[in-house]
JSON list of C-alpha atoms and ligand atoms in Angstrom, two decimals:
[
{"chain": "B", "resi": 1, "resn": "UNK", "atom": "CA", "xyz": [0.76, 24.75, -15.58]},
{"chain": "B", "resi": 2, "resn": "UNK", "atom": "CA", "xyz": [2.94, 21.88, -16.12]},
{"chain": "B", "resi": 3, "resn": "UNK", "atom": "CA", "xyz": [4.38, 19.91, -13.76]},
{"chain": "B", "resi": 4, "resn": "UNK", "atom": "CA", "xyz": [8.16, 20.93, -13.70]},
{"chain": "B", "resi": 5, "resn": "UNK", "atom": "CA", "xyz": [9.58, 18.88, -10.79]},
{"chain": "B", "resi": 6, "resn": "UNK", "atom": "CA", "xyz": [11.63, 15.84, -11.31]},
{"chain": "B", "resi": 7, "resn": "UNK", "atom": "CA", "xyz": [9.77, 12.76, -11.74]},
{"chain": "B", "resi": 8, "resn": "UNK", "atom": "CA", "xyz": [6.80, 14.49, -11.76]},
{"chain": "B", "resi": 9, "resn": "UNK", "atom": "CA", "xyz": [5.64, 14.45, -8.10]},
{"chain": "B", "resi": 10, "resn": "UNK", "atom": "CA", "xyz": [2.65, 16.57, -7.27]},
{"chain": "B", "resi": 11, "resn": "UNK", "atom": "CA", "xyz": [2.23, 19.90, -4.50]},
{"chain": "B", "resi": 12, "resn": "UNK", "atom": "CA", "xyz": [-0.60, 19.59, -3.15]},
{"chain": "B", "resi": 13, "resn": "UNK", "atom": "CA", "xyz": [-2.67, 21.30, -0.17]},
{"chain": "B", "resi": 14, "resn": "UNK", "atom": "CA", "xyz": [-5.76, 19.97, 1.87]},
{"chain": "B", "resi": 15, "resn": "UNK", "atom": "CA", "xyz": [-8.13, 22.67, 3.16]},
{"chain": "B", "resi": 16, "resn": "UNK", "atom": "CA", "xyz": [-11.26, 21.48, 5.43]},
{"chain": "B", "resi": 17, "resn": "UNK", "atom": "CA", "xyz": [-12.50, 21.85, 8.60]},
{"chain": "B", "resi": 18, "resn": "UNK", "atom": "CA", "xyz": [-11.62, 19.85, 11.98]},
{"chain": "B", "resi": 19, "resn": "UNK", "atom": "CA", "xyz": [-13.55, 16.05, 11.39]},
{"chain": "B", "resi": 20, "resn": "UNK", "atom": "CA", "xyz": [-13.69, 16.65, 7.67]},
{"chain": "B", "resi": 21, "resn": "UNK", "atom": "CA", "xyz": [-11.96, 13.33, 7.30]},
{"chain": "B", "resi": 22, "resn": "UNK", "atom": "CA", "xyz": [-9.15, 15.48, 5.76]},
{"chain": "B", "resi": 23, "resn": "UNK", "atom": "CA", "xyz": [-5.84, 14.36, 7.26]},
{"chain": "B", "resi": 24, "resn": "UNK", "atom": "CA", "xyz": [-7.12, 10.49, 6.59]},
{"chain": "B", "resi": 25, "resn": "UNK", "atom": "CA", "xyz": [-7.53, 11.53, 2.80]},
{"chain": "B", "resi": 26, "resn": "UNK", "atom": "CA", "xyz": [-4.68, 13.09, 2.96]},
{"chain": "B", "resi": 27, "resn": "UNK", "atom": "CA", "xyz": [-2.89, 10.56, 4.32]},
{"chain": "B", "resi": 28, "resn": "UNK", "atom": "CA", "xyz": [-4.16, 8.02, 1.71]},
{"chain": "B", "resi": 29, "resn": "UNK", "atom": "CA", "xyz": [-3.82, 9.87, -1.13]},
{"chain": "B", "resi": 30, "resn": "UNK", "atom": "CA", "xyz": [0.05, 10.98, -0.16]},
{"chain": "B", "resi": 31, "resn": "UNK", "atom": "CA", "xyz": [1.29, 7.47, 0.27]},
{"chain": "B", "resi": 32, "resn": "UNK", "atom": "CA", "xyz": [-0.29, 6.45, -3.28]},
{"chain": "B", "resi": 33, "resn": "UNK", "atom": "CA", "xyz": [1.52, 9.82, -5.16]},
{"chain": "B", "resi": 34, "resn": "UNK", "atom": "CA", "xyz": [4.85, 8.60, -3.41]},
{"chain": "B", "resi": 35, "resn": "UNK", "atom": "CA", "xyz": [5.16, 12.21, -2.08]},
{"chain": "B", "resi": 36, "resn": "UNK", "atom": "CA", "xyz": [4.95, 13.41, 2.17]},
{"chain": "B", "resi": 37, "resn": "UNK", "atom": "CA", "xyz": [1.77, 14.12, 3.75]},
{"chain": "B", "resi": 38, "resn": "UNK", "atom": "CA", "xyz": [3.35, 16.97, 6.08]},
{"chain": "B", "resi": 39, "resn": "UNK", "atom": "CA", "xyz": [0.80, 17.79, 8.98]},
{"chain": "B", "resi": 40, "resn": "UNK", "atom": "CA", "xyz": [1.56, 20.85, 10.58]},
{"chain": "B", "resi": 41, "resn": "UNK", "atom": "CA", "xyz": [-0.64, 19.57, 13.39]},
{"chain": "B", "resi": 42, "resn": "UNK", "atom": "CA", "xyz": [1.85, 16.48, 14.19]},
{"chain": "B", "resi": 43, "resn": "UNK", "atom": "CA", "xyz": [4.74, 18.37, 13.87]},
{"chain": "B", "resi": 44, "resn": "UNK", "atom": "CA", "xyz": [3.51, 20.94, 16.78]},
{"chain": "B", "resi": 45, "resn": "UNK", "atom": "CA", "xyz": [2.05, 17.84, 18.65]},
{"chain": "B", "resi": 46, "resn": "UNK", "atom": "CA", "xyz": [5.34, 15.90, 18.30]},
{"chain": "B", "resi": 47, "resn": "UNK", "atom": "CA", "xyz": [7.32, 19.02, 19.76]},
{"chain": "B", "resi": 48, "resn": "UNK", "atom": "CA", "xyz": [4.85, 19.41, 22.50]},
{"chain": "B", "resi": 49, "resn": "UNK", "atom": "CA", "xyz": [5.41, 15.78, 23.08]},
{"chain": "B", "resi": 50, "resn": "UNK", "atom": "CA", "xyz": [8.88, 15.84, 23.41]},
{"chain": "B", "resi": 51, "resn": "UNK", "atom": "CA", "xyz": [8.91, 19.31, 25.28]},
{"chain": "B", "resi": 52, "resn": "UNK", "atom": "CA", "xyz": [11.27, 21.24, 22.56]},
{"chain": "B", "resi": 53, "resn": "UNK", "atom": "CA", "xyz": [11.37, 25.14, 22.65]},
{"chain": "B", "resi": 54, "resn": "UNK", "atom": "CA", "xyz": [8.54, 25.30, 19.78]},
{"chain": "B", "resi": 55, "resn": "UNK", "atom": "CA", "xyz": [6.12, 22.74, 21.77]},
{"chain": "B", "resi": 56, "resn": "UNK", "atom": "CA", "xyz": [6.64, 25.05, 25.21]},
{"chain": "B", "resi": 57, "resn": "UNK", "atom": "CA", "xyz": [5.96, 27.82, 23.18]},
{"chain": "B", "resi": 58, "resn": "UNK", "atom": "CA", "xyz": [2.68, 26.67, 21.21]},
{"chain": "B", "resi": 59, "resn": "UNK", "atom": "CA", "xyz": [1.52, 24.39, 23.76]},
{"chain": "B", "resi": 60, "resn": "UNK", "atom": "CA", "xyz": [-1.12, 26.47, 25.26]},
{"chain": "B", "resi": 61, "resn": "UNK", "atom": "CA", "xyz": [-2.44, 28.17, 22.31]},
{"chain": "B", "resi": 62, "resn": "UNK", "atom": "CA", "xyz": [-2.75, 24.73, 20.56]},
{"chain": "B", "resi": 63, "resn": "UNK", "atom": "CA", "xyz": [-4.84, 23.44, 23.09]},
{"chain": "B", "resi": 64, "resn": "UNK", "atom": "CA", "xyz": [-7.09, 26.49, 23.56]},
{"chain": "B", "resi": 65, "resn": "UNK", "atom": "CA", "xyz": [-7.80, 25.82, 19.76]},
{"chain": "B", "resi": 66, "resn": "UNK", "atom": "CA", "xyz": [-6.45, 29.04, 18.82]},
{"chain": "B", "resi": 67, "resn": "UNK", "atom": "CA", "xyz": [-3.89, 29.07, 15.64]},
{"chain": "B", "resi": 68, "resn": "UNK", "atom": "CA", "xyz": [-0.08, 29.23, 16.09]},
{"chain": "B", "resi": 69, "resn": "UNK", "atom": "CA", "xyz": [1.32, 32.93, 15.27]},
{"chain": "B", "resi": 70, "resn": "UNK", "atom": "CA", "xyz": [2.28, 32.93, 11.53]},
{"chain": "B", "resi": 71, "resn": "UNK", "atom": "CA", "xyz": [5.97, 33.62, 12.04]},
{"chain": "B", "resi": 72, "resn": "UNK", "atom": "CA", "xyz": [6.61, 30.76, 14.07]},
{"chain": "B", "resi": 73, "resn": "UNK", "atom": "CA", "xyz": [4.62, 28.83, 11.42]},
{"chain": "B", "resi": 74, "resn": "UNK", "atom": "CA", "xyz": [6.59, 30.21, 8.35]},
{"chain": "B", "resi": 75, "resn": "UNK", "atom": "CA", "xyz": [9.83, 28.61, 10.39]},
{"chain": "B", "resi": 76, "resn": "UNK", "atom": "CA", "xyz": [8.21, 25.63, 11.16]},
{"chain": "B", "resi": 77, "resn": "UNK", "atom": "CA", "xyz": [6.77, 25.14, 7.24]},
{"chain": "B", "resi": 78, "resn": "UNK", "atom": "CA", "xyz": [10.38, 26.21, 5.48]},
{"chain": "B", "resi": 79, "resn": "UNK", "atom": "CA", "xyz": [12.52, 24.04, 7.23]},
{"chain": "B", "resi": 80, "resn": "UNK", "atom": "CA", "xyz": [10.05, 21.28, 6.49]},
{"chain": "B", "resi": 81, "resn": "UNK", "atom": "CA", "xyz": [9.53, 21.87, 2.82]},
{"chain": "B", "resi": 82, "resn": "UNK", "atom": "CA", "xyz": [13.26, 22.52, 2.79]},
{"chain": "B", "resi": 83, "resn": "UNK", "atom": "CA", "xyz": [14.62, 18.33, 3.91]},
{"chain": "B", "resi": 84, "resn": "UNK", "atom": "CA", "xyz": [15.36, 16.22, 1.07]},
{"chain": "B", "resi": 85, "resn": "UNK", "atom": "CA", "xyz": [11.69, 14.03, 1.14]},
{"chain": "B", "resi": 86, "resn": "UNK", "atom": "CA", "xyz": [10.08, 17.14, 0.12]},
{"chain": "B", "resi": 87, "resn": "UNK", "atom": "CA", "xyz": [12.04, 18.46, -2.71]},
{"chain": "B", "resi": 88, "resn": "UNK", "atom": "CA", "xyz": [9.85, 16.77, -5.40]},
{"chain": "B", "resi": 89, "resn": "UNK", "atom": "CA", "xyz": [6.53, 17.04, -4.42]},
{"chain": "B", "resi": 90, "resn": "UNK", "atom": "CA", "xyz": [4.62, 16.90, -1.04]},
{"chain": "B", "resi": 91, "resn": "UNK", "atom": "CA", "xyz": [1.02, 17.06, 0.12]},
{"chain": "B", "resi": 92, "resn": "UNK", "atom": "CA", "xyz": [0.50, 20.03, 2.81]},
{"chain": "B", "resi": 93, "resn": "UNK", "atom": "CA", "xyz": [-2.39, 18.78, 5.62]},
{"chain": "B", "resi": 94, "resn": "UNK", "atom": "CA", "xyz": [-3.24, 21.89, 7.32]},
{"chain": "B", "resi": 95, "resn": "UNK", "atom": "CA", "xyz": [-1.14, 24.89, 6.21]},
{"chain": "B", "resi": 96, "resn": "UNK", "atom": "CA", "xyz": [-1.77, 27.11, 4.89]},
{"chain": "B", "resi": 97, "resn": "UNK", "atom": "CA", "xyz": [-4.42, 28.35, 7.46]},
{"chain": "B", "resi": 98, "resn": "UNK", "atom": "CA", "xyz": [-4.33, 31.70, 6.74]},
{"chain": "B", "resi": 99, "resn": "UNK", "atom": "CA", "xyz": [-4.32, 34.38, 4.29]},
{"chain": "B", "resi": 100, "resn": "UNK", "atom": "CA", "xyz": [-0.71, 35.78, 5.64]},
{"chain": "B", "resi": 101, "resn": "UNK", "atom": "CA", "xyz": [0.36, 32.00, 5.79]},
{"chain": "B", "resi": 102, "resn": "UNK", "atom": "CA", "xyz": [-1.02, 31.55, 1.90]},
{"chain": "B", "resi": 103, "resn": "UNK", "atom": "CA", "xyz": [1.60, 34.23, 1.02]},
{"chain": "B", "resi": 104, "resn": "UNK", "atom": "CA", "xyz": [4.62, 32.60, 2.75]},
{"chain": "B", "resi": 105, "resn": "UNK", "atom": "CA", "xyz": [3.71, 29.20, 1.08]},
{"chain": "B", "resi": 106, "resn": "UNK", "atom": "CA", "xyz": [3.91, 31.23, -2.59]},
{"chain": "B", "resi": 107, "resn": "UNK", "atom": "CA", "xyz": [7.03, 32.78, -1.55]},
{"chain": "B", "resi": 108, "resn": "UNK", "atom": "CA", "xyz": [8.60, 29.68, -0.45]},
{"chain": "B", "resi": 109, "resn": "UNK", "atom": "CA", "xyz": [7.67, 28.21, -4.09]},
{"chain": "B", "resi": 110, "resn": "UNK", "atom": "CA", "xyz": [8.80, 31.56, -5.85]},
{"chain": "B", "resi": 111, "resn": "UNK", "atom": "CA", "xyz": [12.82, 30.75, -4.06]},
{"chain": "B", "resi": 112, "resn": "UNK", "atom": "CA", "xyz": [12.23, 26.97, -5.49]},
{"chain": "B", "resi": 113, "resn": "UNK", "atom": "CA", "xyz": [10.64, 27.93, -9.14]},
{"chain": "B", "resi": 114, "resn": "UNK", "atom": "CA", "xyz": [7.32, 26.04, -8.03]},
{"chain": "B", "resi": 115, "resn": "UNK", "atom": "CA", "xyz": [3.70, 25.43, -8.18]},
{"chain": "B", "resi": 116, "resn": "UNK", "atom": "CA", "xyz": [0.71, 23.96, -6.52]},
{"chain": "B", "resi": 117, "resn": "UNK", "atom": "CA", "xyz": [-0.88, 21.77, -8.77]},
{"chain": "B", "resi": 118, "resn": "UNK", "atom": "CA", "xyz": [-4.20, 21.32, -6.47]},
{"chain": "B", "resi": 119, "resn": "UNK", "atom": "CA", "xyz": [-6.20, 22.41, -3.24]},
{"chain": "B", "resi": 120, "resn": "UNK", "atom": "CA", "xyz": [-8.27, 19.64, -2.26]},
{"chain": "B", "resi": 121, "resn": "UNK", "atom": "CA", "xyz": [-11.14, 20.94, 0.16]},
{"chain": "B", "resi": 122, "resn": "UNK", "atom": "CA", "xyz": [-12.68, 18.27, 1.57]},
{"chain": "B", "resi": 123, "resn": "UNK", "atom": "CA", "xyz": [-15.88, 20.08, 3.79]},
{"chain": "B", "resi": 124, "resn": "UNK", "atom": "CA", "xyz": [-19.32, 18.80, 5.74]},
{"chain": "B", "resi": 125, "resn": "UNK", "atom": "CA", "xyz": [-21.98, 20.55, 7.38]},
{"chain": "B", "resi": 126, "resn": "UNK", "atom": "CA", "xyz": [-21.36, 21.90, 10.74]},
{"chain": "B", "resi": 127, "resn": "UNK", "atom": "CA", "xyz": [-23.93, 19.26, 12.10]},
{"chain": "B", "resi": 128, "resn": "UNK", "atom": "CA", "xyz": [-22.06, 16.54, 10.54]},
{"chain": "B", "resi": 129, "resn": "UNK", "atom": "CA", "xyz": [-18.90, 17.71, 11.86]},
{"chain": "B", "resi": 130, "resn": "UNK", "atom": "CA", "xyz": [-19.98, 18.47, 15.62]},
{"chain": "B", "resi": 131, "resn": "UNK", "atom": "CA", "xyz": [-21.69, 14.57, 15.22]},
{"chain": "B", "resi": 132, "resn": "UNK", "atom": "CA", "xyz": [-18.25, 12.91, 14.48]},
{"chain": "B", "resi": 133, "resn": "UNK", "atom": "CA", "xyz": [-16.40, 15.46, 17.02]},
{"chain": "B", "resi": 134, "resn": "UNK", "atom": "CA", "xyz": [-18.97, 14.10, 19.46]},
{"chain": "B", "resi": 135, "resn": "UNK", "atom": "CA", "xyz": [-18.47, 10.49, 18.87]},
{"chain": "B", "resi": 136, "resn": "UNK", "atom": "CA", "xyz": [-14.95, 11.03, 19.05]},
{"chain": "B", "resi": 137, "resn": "UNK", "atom": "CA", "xyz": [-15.21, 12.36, 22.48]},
{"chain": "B", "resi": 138, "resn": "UNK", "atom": "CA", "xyz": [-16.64, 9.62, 23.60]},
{"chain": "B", "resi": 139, "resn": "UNK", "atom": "CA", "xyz": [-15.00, 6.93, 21.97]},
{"chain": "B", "resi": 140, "resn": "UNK", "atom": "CA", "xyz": [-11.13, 7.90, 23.10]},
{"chain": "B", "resi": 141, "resn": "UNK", "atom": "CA", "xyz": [-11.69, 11.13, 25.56]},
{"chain": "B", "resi": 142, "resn": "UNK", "atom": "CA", "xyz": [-9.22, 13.09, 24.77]},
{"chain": "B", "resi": 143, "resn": "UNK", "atom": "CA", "xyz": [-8.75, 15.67, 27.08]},
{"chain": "B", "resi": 144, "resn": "UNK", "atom": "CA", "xyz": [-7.75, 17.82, 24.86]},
{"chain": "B", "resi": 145, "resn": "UNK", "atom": "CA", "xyz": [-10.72, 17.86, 23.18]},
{"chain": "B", "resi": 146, "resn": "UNK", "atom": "CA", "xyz": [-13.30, 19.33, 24.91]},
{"chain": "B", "resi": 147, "resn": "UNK", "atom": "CA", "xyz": [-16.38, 20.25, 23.36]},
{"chain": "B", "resi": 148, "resn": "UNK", "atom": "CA", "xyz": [-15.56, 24.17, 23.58]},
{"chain": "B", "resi": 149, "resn": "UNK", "atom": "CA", "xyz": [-12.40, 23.91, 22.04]},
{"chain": "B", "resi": 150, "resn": "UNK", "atom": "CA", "xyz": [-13.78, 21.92, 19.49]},
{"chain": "B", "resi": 151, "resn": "UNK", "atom": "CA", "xyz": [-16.20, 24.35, 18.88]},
{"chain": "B", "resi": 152, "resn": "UNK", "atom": "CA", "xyz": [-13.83, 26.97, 18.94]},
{"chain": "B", "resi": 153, "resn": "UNK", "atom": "CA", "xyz": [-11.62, 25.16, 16.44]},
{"chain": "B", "resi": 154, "resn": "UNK", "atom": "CA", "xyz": [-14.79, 25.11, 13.93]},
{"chain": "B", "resi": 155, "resn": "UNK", "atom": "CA", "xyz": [-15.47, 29.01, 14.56]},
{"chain": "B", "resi": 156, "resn": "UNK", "atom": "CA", "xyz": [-11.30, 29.62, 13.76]},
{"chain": "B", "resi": 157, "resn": "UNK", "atom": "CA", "xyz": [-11.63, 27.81, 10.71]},
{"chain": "B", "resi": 158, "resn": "UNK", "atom": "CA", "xyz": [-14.86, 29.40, 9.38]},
{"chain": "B", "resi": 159, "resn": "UNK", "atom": "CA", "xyz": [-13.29, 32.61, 10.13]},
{"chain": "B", "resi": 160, "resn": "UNK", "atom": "CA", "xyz": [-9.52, 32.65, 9.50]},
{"chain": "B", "resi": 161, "resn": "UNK", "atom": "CA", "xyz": [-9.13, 29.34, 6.96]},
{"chain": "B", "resi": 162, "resn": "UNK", "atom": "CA", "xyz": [-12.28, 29.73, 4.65]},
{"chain": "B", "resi": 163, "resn": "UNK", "atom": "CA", "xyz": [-11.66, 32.88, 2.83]},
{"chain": "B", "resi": 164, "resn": "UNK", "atom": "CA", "xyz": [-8.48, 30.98, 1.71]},
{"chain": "B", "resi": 165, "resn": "UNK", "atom": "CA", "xyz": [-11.41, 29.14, -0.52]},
{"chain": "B", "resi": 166, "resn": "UNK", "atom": "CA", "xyz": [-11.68, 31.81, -2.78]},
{"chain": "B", "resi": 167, "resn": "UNK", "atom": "CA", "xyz": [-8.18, 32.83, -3.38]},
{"chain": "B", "resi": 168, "resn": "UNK", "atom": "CA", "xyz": [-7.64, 29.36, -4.61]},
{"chain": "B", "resi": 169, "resn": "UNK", "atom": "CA", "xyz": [-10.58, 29.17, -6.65]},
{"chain": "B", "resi": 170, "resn": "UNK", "atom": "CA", "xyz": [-9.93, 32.33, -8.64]},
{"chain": "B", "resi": 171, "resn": "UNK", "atom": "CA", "xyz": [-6.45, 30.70, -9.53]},
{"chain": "B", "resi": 172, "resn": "UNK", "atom": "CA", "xyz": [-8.16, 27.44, -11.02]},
{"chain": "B", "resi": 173, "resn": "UNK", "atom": "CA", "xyz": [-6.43, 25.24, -8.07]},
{"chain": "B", "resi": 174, "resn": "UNK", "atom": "CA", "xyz": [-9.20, 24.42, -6.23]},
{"chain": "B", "resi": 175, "resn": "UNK", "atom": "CA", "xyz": [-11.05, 20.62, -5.90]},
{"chain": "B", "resi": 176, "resn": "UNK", "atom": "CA", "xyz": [-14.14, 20.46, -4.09]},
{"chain": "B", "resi": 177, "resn": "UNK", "atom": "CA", "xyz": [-15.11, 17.57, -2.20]},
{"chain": "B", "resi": 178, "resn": "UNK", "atom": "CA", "xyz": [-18.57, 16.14, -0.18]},
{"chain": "B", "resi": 179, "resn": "UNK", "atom": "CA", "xyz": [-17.14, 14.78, 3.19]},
{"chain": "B", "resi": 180, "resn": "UNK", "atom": "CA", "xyz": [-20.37, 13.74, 3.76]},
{"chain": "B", "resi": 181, "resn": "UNK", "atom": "CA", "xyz": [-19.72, 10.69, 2.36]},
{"chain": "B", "resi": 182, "resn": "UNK", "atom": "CA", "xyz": [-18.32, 7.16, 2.83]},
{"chain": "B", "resi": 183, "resn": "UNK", "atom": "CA", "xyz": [-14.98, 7.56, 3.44]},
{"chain": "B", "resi": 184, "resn": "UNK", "atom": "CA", "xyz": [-13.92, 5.12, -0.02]},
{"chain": "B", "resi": 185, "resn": "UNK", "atom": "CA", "xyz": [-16.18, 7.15, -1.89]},
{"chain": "B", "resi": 186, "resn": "UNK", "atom": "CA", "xyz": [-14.50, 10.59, -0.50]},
{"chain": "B", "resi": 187, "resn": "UNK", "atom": "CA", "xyz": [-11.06, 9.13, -1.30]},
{"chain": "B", "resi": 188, "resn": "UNK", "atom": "CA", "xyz": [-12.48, 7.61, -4.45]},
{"chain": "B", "resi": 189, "resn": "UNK", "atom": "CA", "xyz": [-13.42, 11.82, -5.45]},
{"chain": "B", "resi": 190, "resn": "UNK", "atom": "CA", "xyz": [-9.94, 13.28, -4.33]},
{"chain": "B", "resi": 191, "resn": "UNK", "atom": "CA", "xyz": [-8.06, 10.45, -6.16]},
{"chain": "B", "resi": 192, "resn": "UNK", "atom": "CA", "xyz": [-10.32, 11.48, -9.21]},
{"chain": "B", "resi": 193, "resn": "UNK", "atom": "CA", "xyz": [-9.80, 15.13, -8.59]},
{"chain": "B", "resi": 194, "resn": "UNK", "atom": "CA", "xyz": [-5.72, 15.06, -8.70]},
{"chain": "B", "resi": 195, "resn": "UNK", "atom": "CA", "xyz": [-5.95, 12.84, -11.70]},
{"chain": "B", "resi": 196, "resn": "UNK", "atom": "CA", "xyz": [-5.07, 9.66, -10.01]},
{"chain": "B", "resi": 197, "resn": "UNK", "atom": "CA", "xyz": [-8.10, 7.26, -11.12]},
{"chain": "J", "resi": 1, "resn": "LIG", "atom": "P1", "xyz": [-4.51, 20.14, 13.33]},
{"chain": "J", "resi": 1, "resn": "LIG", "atom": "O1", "xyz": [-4.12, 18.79, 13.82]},
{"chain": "J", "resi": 1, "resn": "LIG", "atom": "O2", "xyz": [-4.11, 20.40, 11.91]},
{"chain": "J", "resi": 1, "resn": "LIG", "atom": "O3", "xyz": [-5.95, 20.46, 13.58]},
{"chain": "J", "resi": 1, "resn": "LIG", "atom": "O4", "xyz": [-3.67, 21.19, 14.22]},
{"chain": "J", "resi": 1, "resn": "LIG", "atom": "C1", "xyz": [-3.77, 21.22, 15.62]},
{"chain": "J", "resi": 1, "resn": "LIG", "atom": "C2", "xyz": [-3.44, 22.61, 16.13]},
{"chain": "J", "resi": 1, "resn": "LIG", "atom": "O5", "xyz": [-2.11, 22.98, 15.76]},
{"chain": "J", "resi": 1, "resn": "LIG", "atom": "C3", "xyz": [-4.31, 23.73, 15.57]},
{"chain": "J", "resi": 1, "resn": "LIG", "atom": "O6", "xyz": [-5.52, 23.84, 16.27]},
{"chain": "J", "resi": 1, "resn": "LIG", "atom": "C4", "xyz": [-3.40, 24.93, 15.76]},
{"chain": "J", "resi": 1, "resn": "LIG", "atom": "O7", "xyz": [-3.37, 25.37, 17.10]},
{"chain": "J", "resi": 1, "resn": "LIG", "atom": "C5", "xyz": [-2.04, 24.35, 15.43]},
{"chain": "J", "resi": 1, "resn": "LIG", "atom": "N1", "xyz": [-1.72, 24.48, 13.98]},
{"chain": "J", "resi": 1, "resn": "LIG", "atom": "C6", "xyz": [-1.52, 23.48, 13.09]},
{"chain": "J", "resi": 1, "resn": "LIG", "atom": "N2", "xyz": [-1.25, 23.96, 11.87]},
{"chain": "J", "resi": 1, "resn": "LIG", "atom": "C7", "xyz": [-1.28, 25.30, 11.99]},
{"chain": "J", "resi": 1, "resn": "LIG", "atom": "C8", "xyz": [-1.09, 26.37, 11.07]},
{"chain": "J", "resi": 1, "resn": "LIG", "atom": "N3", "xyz": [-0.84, 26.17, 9.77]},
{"chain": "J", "resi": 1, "resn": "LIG", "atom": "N4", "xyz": [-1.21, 27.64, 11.56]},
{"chain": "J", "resi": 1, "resn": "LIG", "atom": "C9", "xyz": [-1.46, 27.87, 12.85]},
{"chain": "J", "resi": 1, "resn": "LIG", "atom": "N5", "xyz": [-1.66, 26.92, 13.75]},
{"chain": "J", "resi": 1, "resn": "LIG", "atom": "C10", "xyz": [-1.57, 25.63, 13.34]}
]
C-alpha cells in the first residue's frame, strides 16, 4: 500500500520472543527512520518506577511474567500513538501481544486513515534464548528476573504472541528474521527488510 503519511515515515511493529535481541533492533532501526521506538515494556516499567496508578496496578502481574489485561493496554497504546512524535510514523516494540490487542492497533489506524507498512519478527531457538536469559542473570541479577519467570515469559509468548505470526503473514506484512546471528548482521537483515539498505 503506499505510504500516505507526511514525509513518509514508516509504522512499524517488532514481534519476537524475550532475548530475541528485538528491542536493541528496534531501537537501532527507529533512530535511523527518524520515527519513535515506543516500548510498551518501558512505559509500564517507568510507571512502576515512579509509583503512578497504572504501575500499582500492573506491578505484580508484570513481574510474575504474566501480560497486562488488554484494556488497560488499549489506554496505555492510544494515548501514546495519539502525542505529536507519533503522528507520522513510529516503530511499536512489544504491542501488539495479542490477538484482541492486534484488533485495537487496526482500529486505532482505521480513526487515523493508516497502515502498517511491516512486522519485523526477529526469533531464535528456545535454547538460544534460555542461553542469553542465563547469561543475563548472571551478568546484572536482576531480581526480577528469575529463571521461572523467564521461563514463564517464553511459554506466554509461544502461546498468546505467536499466532499473531500468521495473521500478519496472510496480510503480506510480515519480515522474518534469524536472531541467531551477530547482532550487525541481524540489524544489517531488518534494515534490508524495511527497505533501508
Ligand atoms: P517487555 O519489556 O516488552 O518484555 O515487557 C515487560 C512486561 O510488561 C511484560 O512481561 C508484560 O507483563 C508487560 N507488557 C508489555 N507490553 C505488553 C503488552 N502489549 N500487553 C500486555 N502486557 C505487556
Amino acid at each position: 500500500m503506499a505510504d500516505a503519511s507526511p514525509g513518509g515515515k514508516k509504522r512499524i511493529v517488532f514481534l519476537g520472543p524475550p532475548n530475541s535481541g528485538k528491542g536493541t533492533q528496534a531501537a537501532t532501526l527507529a533512530e535511523s527512520l527518524g520515527i519513535p521506538a515506543i516500548s510498551t515494556g518501558e512505559m509500564l516499567r517507568s510507571a512502576v518506577g515512579s509509583g503512578t496508578e497504572l504501575g500499582e496496578r500492573v506491578k505484580d502481574i508484570m513481574e510474575s511474567g504474566q501480560l497486562v489485561d488488554d484494556d488497560t493496554m488499549a489506554d496505555v497504546i492510544r494515548a501514546r500513538l495519539a502525542a505529536d512524535d507519533a503522528v507520522g510514523g513510529f516503530l511499536l516494540d512489544g504491542y501488539p501481544r495479542t490477538t484482541a490487542q492486534v484488533e485495537t492497533l487496526r482500529q486505532i489506524l482505521v480513526e487515523r486513515v493508516d497502515t502498517l507498512d511491516d512486522v519485523v519478527l526477529i526469533d531464535a531457538p528456545d535454547e538460544v534464548l534460555s542461553q542469553r536469559a542465563r547469561k543475563r542473570l548472571r551478568q546484572d541479577g536482576r531480581k526480577d528476573d528469575h529463571e521461572d519467570v523467564v521461563r514463564e515469559r517464553l511459554e506466554v509468548y509461544r502461546r498468546q504472541t505467536e499466532p499473531l505470526i500468521e495473521i500478519y503473514d496472510k496480510e503480506g506484512l510480515l519480515r522474518r528474521i534469524d536472531g541467531d546471528q551477530a547482532i550487525e548482521e541481524v540489524g544489517r537483515q531488518v534494515a534490508a527488510a524495511v527497505g533501508e539498505s
